[in-house]
PDB file of C-alpha atoms in Angstrom:
ATOM      1  CA  ASP A1076       0.015   0.004   0.019  1.00 63.00           C
ATOM      2  CA  ALA A1077       1.322   3.395  -0.933  1.00 78.00           C
ATOM      3  CA  GLY A1078       0.078   4.845   2.425  1.00 93.00           C
ATOM      4  CA  VAL A1079      -1.788   8.127   2.943  1.00 96.00           C
ATOM      5  CA  ILE A1080      -1.300  10.292  -0.094  1.00 97.00           C
ATOM      6  CA  GLN A1081      -1.535  14.132   0.165  1.00 97.00           C
ATOM      7  CA  SER A1082      -1.516  16.635  -2.760  1.00 97.00           C
ATOM      8  CA  PRO A1083       0.055  19.004  -3.333  1.00 97.00           C
ATOM      9  CA  ARG A1084       3.163  18.813  -1.197  1.00 96.00           C
ATOM     10  CA  HIS A1085       3.754  22.535  -1.228  1.00 96.00           C
ATOM     11  CA  GLU A1086       1.354  25.309  -2.155  1.00 97.00           C
ATOM     12  CA  VAL A1087       2.191  28.891  -2.297  1.00 97.00           C
ATOM     13  CA  THR A1088      -0.798  31.315  -2.874  1.00 97.00           C
ATOM     14  CA  GLU A1089      -1.835  34.978  -2.442  1.00 97.00           C
ATOM     15  CA  MET A1090      -4.071  36.150   0.206  1.00 97.00           C
ATOM     16  CA  GLY A1091      -7.793  36.017  -0.833  1.00 97.00           C
ATOM     17  CA  GLN A1092      -7.176  33.011  -3.291  1.00 97.00           C
ATOM     18  CA  GLU A1093      -8.977  29.547  -2.732  1.00 97.00           C
ATOM     19  CA  VAL A1094      -6.891  26.794  -1.640  1.00 98.00           C
ATOM     20  CA  THR A1095      -7.762  23.106  -2.120  1.00 98.00           C
ATOM     21  CA  LEU A1096      -5.810  20.397  -0.311  1.00 98.00           C
ATOM     22  CA  ARG A1097      -6.313  16.695  -1.261  1.00 98.00           C
ATOM     23  CA  CYS A1098      -6.030  13.344   0.535  1.00 98.00           C
ATOM     24  CA  LYS A1099      -6.280   9.722  -0.421  1.00 97.00           C
ATOM     25  CA  PRO A1100      -6.542   7.608   2.764  1.00 96.00           C
ATOM     26  CA  ILE A1101      -5.239   3.937   2.857  1.00 95.00           C
ATOM     27  CA  SER A1102      -7.530   1.382   1.339  1.00 93.00           C
ATOM     28  CA  GLY A1103      -9.662  -0.285   3.699  1.00 90.00           C
ATOM     29  CA  HIS A1104      -9.390   2.591   6.327  1.00 91.00           C
ATOM     30  CA  ASN A1105     -12.751   4.401   7.010  1.00 87.00           C
ATOM     31  CA  SER A1106     -11.673   7.108   9.514  1.00 89.00           C
ATOM     32  CA  LEU A1107      -9.959  10.121   8.111  1.00 93.00           C
ATOM     33  CA  PHE A1108      -8.546  12.939   9.984  1.00 93.00           C
ATOM     34  CA  TRP A1109      -7.313  16.517   8.955  1.00 96.00           C
ATOM     35  CA  TYR A1110      -4.748  18.014  11.167  1.00 95.00           C
ATOM     36  CA  ARG A1111      -2.894  21.464  10.999  1.00 95.00           C
ATOM     37  CA  GLN A1112       0.630  21.851  12.523  1.00 93.00           C
ATOM     38  CA  THR A1113       2.243  25.287  13.231  1.00 91.00           C
ATOM     39  CA  MET A1114       5.172  26.246  15.582  1.00 86.00           C
ATOM     40  CA  MET A1115       2.749  28.277  17.668  1.00 86.00           C
ATOM     41  CA  ARG A1116      -0.274  26.068  18.006  1.00 86.00           C
ATOM     42  CA  GLY A1117       1.307  22.483  17.495  1.00 85.00           C
ATOM     43  CA  LEU A1118      -0.805  19.787  16.055  1.00 89.00           C
ATOM     44  CA  GLU A1119      -4.414  20.522  15.845  1.00 90.00           C
ATOM     45  CA  LEU A1120      -7.217  18.316  14.745  1.00 90.00           C
ATOM     46  CA  LEU A1121      -9.417  20.145  12.448  1.00 95.00           C
ATOM     47  CA  ILE A1122     -12.086  17.710  11.464  1.00 94.00           C
ATOM     48  CA  TYR A1123     -12.502  13.801  11.287  1.00 90.00           C
ATOM     49  CA  PHE A1124     -14.704  11.557   9.170  1.00 92.00           C
ATOM     50  CA  ASN A1125     -15.809   8.168   9.847  1.00 89.00           C
ATOM     51  CA  ASN A1126     -17.416   6.226   6.816  1.00 90.00           C
ATOM     52  CA  ASN A1127     -17.344   9.296   4.734  1.00 93.00           C
ATOM     53  CA  VAL A1128     -19.403  11.219   7.453  1.00 92.00           C
ATOM     54  CA  PRO A1129     -18.105  14.158   9.489  1.00 92.00           C
ATOM     55  CA  ILE A1130     -18.059  13.228  13.049  1.00 88.00           C
ATOM     56  CA  ASP A1131     -16.439  16.104  14.666  1.00 87.00           C
ATOM     57  CA  ASP A1132     -15.590  19.389  12.934  1.00 91.00           C
ATOM     58  CA  SER A1133     -15.250  21.485  16.152  1.00 88.00           C
ATOM     59  CA  GLY A1134     -11.580  22.215  15.436  1.00 90.00           C
ATOM     60  CA  MET A1135     -12.346  23.940  12.082  1.00 93.00           C
ATOM     61  CA  PRO A1136     -11.170  27.497  12.824  1.00 88.00           C
ATOM     62  CA  GLU A1137     -13.968  29.342  10.911  1.00 86.00           C
ATOM     63  CA  ASP A1138     -16.350  29.286   8.017  1.00 91.00           C
ATOM     64  CA  ARG A1139     -13.563  29.891   5.509  1.00 96.00           C
ATOM     65  CA  PHE A1140     -12.470  26.225   6.210  1.00 97.00           C
ATOM     66  CA  SER A1141     -14.471  23.388   4.695  1.00 97.00           C
ATOM     67  CA  ALA A1142     -13.908  19.812   4.199  1.00 97.00           C
ATOM     68  CA  LYS A1143     -15.616  16.846   2.183  1.00 97.00           C
ATOM     69  CA  MET A1144     -15.335  13.397   1.722  1.00 97.00           C
ATOM     70  CA  PRO A1145     -17.323  12.283  -1.145  1.00 96.00           C
ATOM     71  CA  ASN A1146     -16.235   8.845  -0.983  1.00 95.00           C
ATOM     72  CA  ALA A1147     -14.027   6.306   0.935  1.00 93.00           C
ATOM     73  CA  SER A1148     -10.923   7.048  -1.267  1.00 95.00           C
ATOM     74  CA  PHE A1149     -10.827  10.876  -1.374  1.00 96.00           C
ATOM     75  CA  SER A1150     -11.184  14.076   0.779  1.00 98.00           C
ATOM     76  CA  THR A1151     -10.550  17.472   0.477  1.00 98.00           C
ATOM     77  CA  LEU A1152      -9.964  20.463   2.693  1.00 98.00           C
ATOM     78  CA  LYS A1153     -10.709  23.853   1.282  1.00 98.00           C
ATOM     79  CA  ILE A1154      -9.866  27.321   2.445  1.00 97.00           C
ATOM     80  CA  GLN A1155     -11.692  30.352   0.965  1.00 97.00           C
ATOM     81  CA  PRO A1156     -10.526  33.038   1.030  1.00 96.00           C
ATOM     82  CA  SER A1157      -7.095  32.137   2.406  1.00 97.00           C
ATOM     83  CA  GLU A1158      -5.194  34.297   4.835  1.00 96.00           C
ATOM     84  CA  PRO A1159      -1.599  34.612   5.925  1.00 97.00           C
ATOM     85  CA  ARG A1160      -2.320  33.208   9.240  1.00 95.00           C
ATOM     86  CA  ASP A1161      -3.483  29.960   7.371  1.00 97.00           C
ATOM     87  CA  SER A1162       0.178  29.236   6.539  1.00 97.00           C
ATOM     88  CA  ALA A1163       0.999  25.836   8.150  1.00 97.00           C
ATOM     89  CA  VAL A1164       1.585  22.128   7.347  1.00 96.00           C
ATOM     90  CA  TYR A1165      -1.665  20.320   6.847  1.00 97.00           C
ATOM     91  CA  PHE A1166      -1.568  16.669   7.506  1.00 96.00           C
ATOM     92  CA  CYS A1167      -4.243  13.950   6.539  1.00 96.00           C
ATOM     93  CA  ALA A1168      -4.345  10.806   8.470  1.00 94.00           C
ATOM     94  CA  SER A1169      -6.547   7.750   8.312  1.00 92.00           C
ATOM     95  CA  SER A1170      -7.166   4.805  10.376  1.00 88.00           C
ATOM     96  CA  SER A1171      -9.139   1.432  10.305  1.00 84.00           C
ATOM     97  CA  THR A1172     -12.606   0.940  12.032  1.00 64.00           C
ATOM     98  CA  GLY A1173     -13.212  -0.841  15.208  1.00 52.00           C
ATOM     99  CA  GLY A1174     -12.177   1.929  17.497  1.00 57.00           C
ATOM    100  CA  GLY A1175      -8.902   2.812  18.939  1.00 67.00           C
ATOM    101  CA  THR A1176      -6.552   1.985  16.126  1.00 78.00           C
ATOM    102  CA  GLU A1177      -3.432   4.093  15.229  1.00 85.00           C
ATOM    103  CA  ALA A1178      -3.658   6.663  12.658  1.00 88.00           C
ATOM    104  CA  PHE A1179      -1.484   6.640   9.537  1.00 92.00           C
ATOM    105  CA  PHE A1180      -0.157   9.920   8.493  1.00 94.00           C
ATOM    106  CA  GLY A1181       0.557  11.525   4.877  1.00 95.00           C
ATOM    107  CA  GLN A1182       3.478  13.504   4.242  1.00 94.00           C
ATOM    108  CA  GLY A1183       1.621  16.755   4.552  1.00 95.00           C
ATOM    109  CA  THR A1184       0.864  19.698   2.582  1.00 97.00           C
ATOM    110  CA  ARG A1185       2.976  22.894   3.330  1.00 96.00           C
ATOM    111  CA  LEU A1186       0.754  25.839   2.778  1.00 98.00           C
ATOM    112  CA  THR A1187       2.134  29.286   2.552  1.00 97.00           C
ATOM    113  CA  VAL A1188      -0.210  32.254   2.089  1.00 97.00           C
ATOM    114  CA  VAL A1189       1.578  35.507   1.150  1.00 97.00           C
TER     115      VAL A1189
ATOM    116  CA  ALA B 903     -12.161  17.098  29.465  1.00 73.00           C
ATOM    117  CA  GLN B 904      -9.919  14.816  27.073  1.00 81.00           C
ATOM    118  CA  SER B 905      -6.557  15.958  27.101  1.00 89.00           C
ATOM    119  CA  VAL B 906      -2.936  14.806  26.777  1.00 93.00           C
ATOM    120  CA  SER B 907       0.071  16.658  28.422  1.00 94.00           C
ATOM    121  CA  GLN B 908       3.880  16.068  27.986  1.00 95.00           C
ATOM    122  CA  HIS B 909       6.282  17.151  30.675  1.00 89.00           C
ATOM    123  CA  ASN B 910       8.842  18.725  28.680  1.00 88.00           C
ATOM    124  CA  HIS B 911       8.656  21.055  25.670  1.00 91.00           C
ATOM    125  CA  HIS B 912      12.256  20.655  24.694  1.00 95.00           C
ATOM    126  CA  VAL B 913      14.926  18.357  25.852  1.00 97.00           C
ATOM    127  CA  ILE B 914      18.643  18.343  25.064  1.00 97.00           C
ATOM    128  CA  LEU B 915      20.713  15.260  25.767  1.00 97.00           C
ATOM    129  CA  SER B 916      24.184  14.239  24.651  1.00 97.00           C
ATOM    130  CA  GLU B 917      24.617  10.911  22.642  1.00 97.00           C
ATOM    131  CA  ALA B 918      24.460   7.764  24.929  1.00 97.00           C
ATOM    132  CA  ALA B 919      22.487   9.660  27.542  1.00 97.00           C
ATOM    133  CA  SER B 920      19.372   7.767  28.863  1.00 97.00           C
ATOM    134  CA  LEU B 921      15.846   9.354  27.707  1.00 97.00           C
ATOM    135  CA  GLU B 922      12.572   9.584  29.635  1.00 97.00           C
ATOM    136  CA  LEU B 923       9.711  11.666  28.113  1.00 97.00           C
ATOM    137  CA  GLY B 924       6.723  12.143  30.278  1.00 97.00           C
ATOM    138  CA  CYS B 925       3.085  11.936  29.249  1.00 97.00           C
ATOM    139  CA  ASN B 926       0.008  11.990  31.060  1.00 96.00           C
ATOM    140  CA  TYR B 927      -3.665  11.944  29.919  1.00 95.00           C
ATOM    141  CA  SER B 928      -7.012  12.767  31.020  1.00 92.00           C
ATOM    142  CA  TYR B 929      -9.884  10.648  29.484  1.00 87.00           C
ATOM    143  CA  GLY B 930     -13.215   9.155  30.544  1.00 82.00           C
ATOM    144  CA  GLY B 931     -13.124   5.502  29.867  1.00 81.00           C
ATOM    145  CA  THR B 932     -10.629   2.900  28.674  1.00 84.00           C
ATOM    146  CA  VAL B 933      -7.961   3.974  26.081  1.00 88.00           C
ATOM    147  CA  ASN B 934      -5.323   2.866  23.878  1.00 91.00           C
ATOM    148  CA  LEU B 935      -1.953   4.824  23.835  1.00 93.00           C
ATOM    149  CA  PHE B 936       0.483   5.862  21.334  1.00 94.00           C
ATOM    150  CA  TRP B 937       3.858   7.478  20.891  1.00 96.00           C
ATOM    151  CA  TYR B 938       4.596   9.062  17.479  1.00 96.00           C
ATOM    152  CA  VAL B 939       7.793  10.454  16.225  1.00 96.00           C
ATOM    153  CA  GLN B 940       8.148  13.366  13.727  1.00 95.00           C
ATOM    154  CA  TYR B 941      11.709  13.677  12.203  1.00 95.00           C
ATOM    155  CA  PRO B 942      12.676  17.068  10.690  1.00 92.00           C
ATOM    156  CA  GLY B 943      10.671  17.976   7.625  1.00 89.00           C
ATOM    157  CA  GLN B 944       8.795  14.566   7.730  1.00 91.00           C
ATOM    158  CA  HIS B 945       5.289  13.424   8.728  1.00 91.00           C
ATOM    159  CA  LEU B 946       4.363  11.696  12.042  1.00 93.00           C
ATOM    160  CA  GLN B 947       5.239   8.084  12.117  1.00 94.00           C
ATOM    161  CA  LEU B 948       4.027   5.565  14.916  1.00 93.00           C
ATOM    162  CA  LEU B 949       6.779   4.547  17.398  1.00 95.00           C
ATOM    163  CA  LEU B 950       4.818   2.130  19.656  1.00 95.00           C
ATOM    164  CA  LYS B 951       1.375   1.473  20.783  1.00 93.00           C
ATOM    165  CA  TYR B 952      -0.306   0.021  23.801  1.00 94.00           C
ATOM    166  CA  PHE B 953      -3.637  -1.591  23.596  1.00 91.00           C
ATOM    167  CA  SER B 954      -3.731  -4.002  26.471  1.00 90.00           C
ATOM    168  CA  GLY B 955      -1.586  -6.803  28.159  1.00 92.00           C
ATOM    169  CA  ASP B 956       1.714  -6.241  29.439  1.00 94.00           C
ATOM    170  CA  PRO B 957       2.042  -2.323  30.315  1.00 95.00           C
ATOM    171  CA  LEU B 958       5.665  -2.190  29.249  1.00 96.00           C
ATOM    172  CA  VAL B 959       5.744  -2.035  25.504  1.00 96.00           C
ATOM    173  CA  LYS B 960       8.644  -2.028  23.053  1.00 95.00           C
ATOM    174  CA  GLY B 961       8.744  -0.094  20.007  1.00 93.00           C
ATOM    175  CA  ILE B 962      11.006   0.508  16.960  1.00 91.00           C
ATOM    176  CA  LYS B 963      14.568   1.786  17.395  1.00 93.00           C
ATOM    177  CA  GLY B 964      15.091   0.677  20.950  1.00 95.00           C
ATOM    178  CA  PHE B 965      12.195   2.630  22.361  1.00 97.00           C
ATOM    179  CA  GLU B 966       9.884   1.578  25.117  1.00 97.00           C
ATOM    180  CA  ALA B 967       6.993   2.751  27.058  1.00 98.00           C
ATOM    181  CA  GLU B 968       5.348   1.978  30.184  1.00 97.00           C
ATOM    182  CA  PHE B 969       1.726   2.300  31.023  1.00 96.00           C
ATOM    183  CA  ILE B 970       0.960   3.074  34.500  1.00 95.00           C
ATOM    184  CA  LYS B 971      -3.035   3.084  34.781  1.00 92.00           C
ATOM    185  CA  SER B 972      -2.999   4.504  38.295  1.00 93.00           C
ATOM    186  CA  LYS B 973      -0.970   7.532  37.249  1.00 94.00           C
ATOM    187  CA  PHE B 974      -2.669   8.000  33.903  1.00 94.00           C
ATOM    188  CA  SER B 975       0.916   8.075  32.354  1.00 96.00           C
ATOM    189  CA  PHE B 976       2.686   6.500  29.430  1.00 97.00           C
ATOM    190  CA  ASN B 977       6.155   7.601  29.638  1.00 97.00           C
ATOM    191  CA  LEU B 978       8.616   6.950  26.721  1.00 98.00           C
ATOM    192  CA  ARG B 979      12.249   5.738  27.450  1.00 98.00           C
ATOM    193  CA  LYS B 980      15.384   4.734  25.754  1.00 98.00           C
ATOM    194  CA  PRO B 981      18.461   3.733  27.465  1.00 97.00           C
ATOM    195  CA  SER B 982      20.969   5.389  25.081  1.00 97.00           C
ATOM    196  CA  VAL B 983      19.978   7.953  22.455  1.00 97.00           C
ATOM    197  CA  GLN B 984      21.611   8.661  19.180  1.00 97.00           C
ATOM    198  CA  TRP B 985      21.980  11.710  17.229  1.00 96.00           C
ATOM    199  CA  SER B 986      19.516  10.392  14.719  1.00 96.00           C
ATOM    200  CA  ASP B 987      16.735  10.293  17.467  1.00 97.00           C
ATOM    201  CA  THR B 988      16.660  14.091  17.244  1.00 97.00           C
ATOM    202  CA  ALA B 989      12.922  14.726  16.467  1.00 97.00           C
ATOM    203  CA  GLU B 990       9.559  15.830  17.788  1.00 96.00           C
ATOM    204  CA  TYR B 991       7.854  13.120  19.962  1.00 97.00           C
ATOM    205  CA  PHE B 992       4.054  13.145  20.531  1.00 96.00           C
ATOM    206  CA  CYS B 993       2.042  11.159  22.921  1.00 96.00           C
ATOM    207  CA  ALA B 994      -1.352  10.463  21.857  1.00 93.00           C
ATOM    208  CA  VAL B 995      -4.620   8.623  23.341  1.00 90.00           C
ATOM    209  CA  ILE B 996      -7.769   7.325  21.718  1.00 86.00           C
ATOM    210  CA  GLY B 997     -10.825   5.713  23.206  1.00 81.00           C
ATOM    211  CA  LYS B 998     -11.693   2.302  22.373  1.00 74.00           C
ATOM    212  CA  THR B 999     -15.072   3.145  20.836  1.00 69.00           C
ATOM    213  CA  SER B1000     -15.613   3.429  17.171  1.00 58.00           C
ATOM    214  CA  TYR B1001     -16.138   7.041  16.904  1.00 65.00           C
ATOM    215  CA  ASP B1002     -13.439   8.318  19.417  1.00 72.00           C
ATOM    216  CA  LYS B1003     -10.831  10.645  17.855  1.00 76.00           C
ATOM    217  CA  VAL B1004      -7.074  10.588  18.475  1.00 82.00           C
ATOM    218  CA  ILE B1005      -6.043  13.314  21.159  1.00 86.00           C
ATOM    219  CA  PHE B1006      -2.426  14.362  20.672  1.00 90.00           C
ATOM    220  CA  GLY B1007      -0.158  15.995  23.322  1.00 92.00           C
ATOM    221  CA  PRO B1008       1.703  19.264  22.408  1.00 92.00           C
ATOM    222  CA  GLY B1009       4.912  17.415  21.729  1.00 94.00           C
ATOM    223  CA  THR B1010       8.402  17.369  22.965  1.00 96.00           C
ATOM    224  CA  SER B1011      11.312  18.421  20.918  1.00 96.00           C
ATOM    225  CA  LEU B1012      14.305  16.378  21.596  1.00 97.00           C
ATOM    226  CA  SER B1013      17.742  17.453  20.468  1.00 97.00           C
ATOM    227  CA  VAL B1014      20.747  14.985  20.669  1.00 97.00           C
ATOM    228  CA  ILE B1015      24.130  16.596  20.718  1.00 96.00           C
ATOM    229  CA  PRO B1016      26.889  14.431  18.901  1.00 91.00           C
TER     230      PRO B1016
END
């Protein structure tokens, strides 16, 4: 298995632009997590899905952020409009069902908003 | 409230020194516990995990951790660190039910001096 695949690996965009980050979880995993990592705030859980359904989006910072999981093999995290304070590394992770299993992380997308 | 705390924000050791990183958690119910490692510029990788059984678990690269239920602790240890262990270490906890999410600690940055 190729693991969790995220794209793009790096994204530089101008303030106000829409940004879409993509994630392909490990095949067979049905929980998917989006995290944001910054020096100041550490690792933050933004949202997580179970069987394509958003279970907890309390970590989404504001309405500019949205996430979808249209099927078991694909998820997107969208920021519209983007702001410089959104600059961070965004990680996607997936895990299998049954509760309590470990999460496998993708390589992350480093987002820079200028 | 569910939370994970890590005792040290930044640890600096010389090679061959022994390592112990503290982790305590607050969670209502039975949990599974993890330590993840993040090498510079890379994603999080699982170092070791505890689900049940022997509270002393061994992971990769000579790391081990001990679960002490009465203290709600899951400390990470290594008898002799190497320069290549320089990384960020995250303790994490998840409940055993299907919809529980992984709660990460703030991380401990380890710098090993040759």
